[in-house]
Coordinates of C-alpha atoms in Angstrom, one line a residue:
X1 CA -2.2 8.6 -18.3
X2 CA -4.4 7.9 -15.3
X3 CA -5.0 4.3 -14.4
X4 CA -8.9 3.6 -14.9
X5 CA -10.3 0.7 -12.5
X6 CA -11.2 -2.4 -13.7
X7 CA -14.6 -3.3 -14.1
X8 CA -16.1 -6.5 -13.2
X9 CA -18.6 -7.6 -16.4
X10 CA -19.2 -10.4 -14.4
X11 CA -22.5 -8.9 -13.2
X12 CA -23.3 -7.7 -16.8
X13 CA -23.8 -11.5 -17.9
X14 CA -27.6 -12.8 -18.6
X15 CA -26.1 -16.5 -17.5
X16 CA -28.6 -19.4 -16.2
X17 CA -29.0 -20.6 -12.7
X18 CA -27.8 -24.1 -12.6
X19 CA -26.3 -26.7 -10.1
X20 CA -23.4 -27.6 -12.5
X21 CA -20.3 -27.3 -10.7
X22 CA -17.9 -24.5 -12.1
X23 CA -14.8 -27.2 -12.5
X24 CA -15.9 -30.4 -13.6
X25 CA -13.0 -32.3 -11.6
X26 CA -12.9 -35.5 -14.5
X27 CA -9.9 -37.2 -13.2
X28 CA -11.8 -37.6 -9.5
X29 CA -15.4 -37.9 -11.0
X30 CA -14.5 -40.6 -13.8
X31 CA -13.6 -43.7 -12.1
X32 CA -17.2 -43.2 -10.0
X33 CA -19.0 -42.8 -13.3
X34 CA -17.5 -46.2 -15.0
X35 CA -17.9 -48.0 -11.5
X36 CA -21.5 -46.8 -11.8
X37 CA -22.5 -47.9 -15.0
X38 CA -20.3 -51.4 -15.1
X39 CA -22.4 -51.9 -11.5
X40 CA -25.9 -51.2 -13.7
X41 CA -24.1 -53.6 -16.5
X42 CA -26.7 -51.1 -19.2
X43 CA -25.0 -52.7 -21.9
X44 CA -26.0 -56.5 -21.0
X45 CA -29.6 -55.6 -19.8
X46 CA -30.2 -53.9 -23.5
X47 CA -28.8 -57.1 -25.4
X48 CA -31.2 -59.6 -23.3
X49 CA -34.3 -57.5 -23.7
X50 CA -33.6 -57.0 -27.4
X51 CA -32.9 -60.8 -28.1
X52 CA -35.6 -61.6 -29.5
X53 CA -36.1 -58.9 -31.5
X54 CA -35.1 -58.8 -35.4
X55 CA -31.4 -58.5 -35.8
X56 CA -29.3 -55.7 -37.4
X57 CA -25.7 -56.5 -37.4
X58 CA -23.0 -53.7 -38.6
X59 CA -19.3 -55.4 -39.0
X60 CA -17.0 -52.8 -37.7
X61 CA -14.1 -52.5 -40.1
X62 CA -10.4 -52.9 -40.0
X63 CA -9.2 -50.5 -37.4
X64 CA -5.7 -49.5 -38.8
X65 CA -4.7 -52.1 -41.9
X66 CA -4.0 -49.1 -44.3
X67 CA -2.6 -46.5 -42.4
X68 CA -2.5 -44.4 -39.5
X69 CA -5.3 -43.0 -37.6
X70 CA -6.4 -39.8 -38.5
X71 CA -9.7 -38.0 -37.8
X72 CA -11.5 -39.9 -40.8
X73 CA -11.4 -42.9 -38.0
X74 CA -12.4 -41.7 -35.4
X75 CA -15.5 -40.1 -37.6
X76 CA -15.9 -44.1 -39.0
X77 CA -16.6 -45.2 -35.6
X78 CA -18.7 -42.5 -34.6
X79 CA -20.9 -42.8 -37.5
X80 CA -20.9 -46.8 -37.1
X81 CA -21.7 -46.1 -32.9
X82 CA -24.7 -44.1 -34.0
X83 CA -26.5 -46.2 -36.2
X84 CA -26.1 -49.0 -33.9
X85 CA -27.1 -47.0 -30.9
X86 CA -29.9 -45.7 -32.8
X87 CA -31.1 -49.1 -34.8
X88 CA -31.1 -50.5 -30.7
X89 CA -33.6 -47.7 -30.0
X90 CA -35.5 -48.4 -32.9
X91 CA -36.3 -52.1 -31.6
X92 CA -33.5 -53.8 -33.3
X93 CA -31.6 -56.6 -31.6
X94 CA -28.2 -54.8 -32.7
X95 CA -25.0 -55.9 -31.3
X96 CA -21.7 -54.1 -31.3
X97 CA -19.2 -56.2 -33.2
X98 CA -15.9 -54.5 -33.7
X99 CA -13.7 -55.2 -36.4
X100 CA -10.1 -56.8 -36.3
X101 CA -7.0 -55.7 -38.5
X102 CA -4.6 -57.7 -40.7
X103 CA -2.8 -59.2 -37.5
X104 CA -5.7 -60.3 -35.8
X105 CA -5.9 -57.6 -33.2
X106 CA -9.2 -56.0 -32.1

């Protein structure tokens, strides 16, 4: 059997132009992105615009008092991060209070 050549379907591919790099090089690139946004301090500037605003306040449960984590958890805290997130948007003064477990542990 003859060897056929391989073909390169790169050039077959209706992909975007964009300026995203191809590797996104996380274990360089994060440390700048948390310096970044600890240096705008986002978090504080929200809380003392929205102070005097009406407050909505969602008590973050017990992280682990009745078991291990699993990927009900980590859905729990998403949910809970997205109604506060979206509550702050909305004009609430909505801080984000996490919950502690039987020992006292954040």
């Amino acid at each position: 059997m003859s060897e056929q050549p391989k073909q390169d379907y790169k050039v077959t591919l209706n992909l975007p132009k964009t300026d995203f790099p191809m590797k996104a090089n996380l274990p360089q690139r994060e440390p700048e992105t948390l310096k970044r946004w600890q240096d705008m301090n986002i978090y504080d500037q929200i809380r003392k615009k929205t102070s005097s605003k009406p407050k909505f306040i969602l008590h973050d449960g017990p992280p682990y008092a009745n078991g291990n984590i699993h990927v009900g958890t980590a859905m729990n805290k998403i949910l809970k991060d997205i109604i506060v997130r979206y509550k702050t948007m909305s004009g609430f003064d909505s801080p984000f209070v996490p919950g502690w477990d039987c020992h006292g542990q954040p």
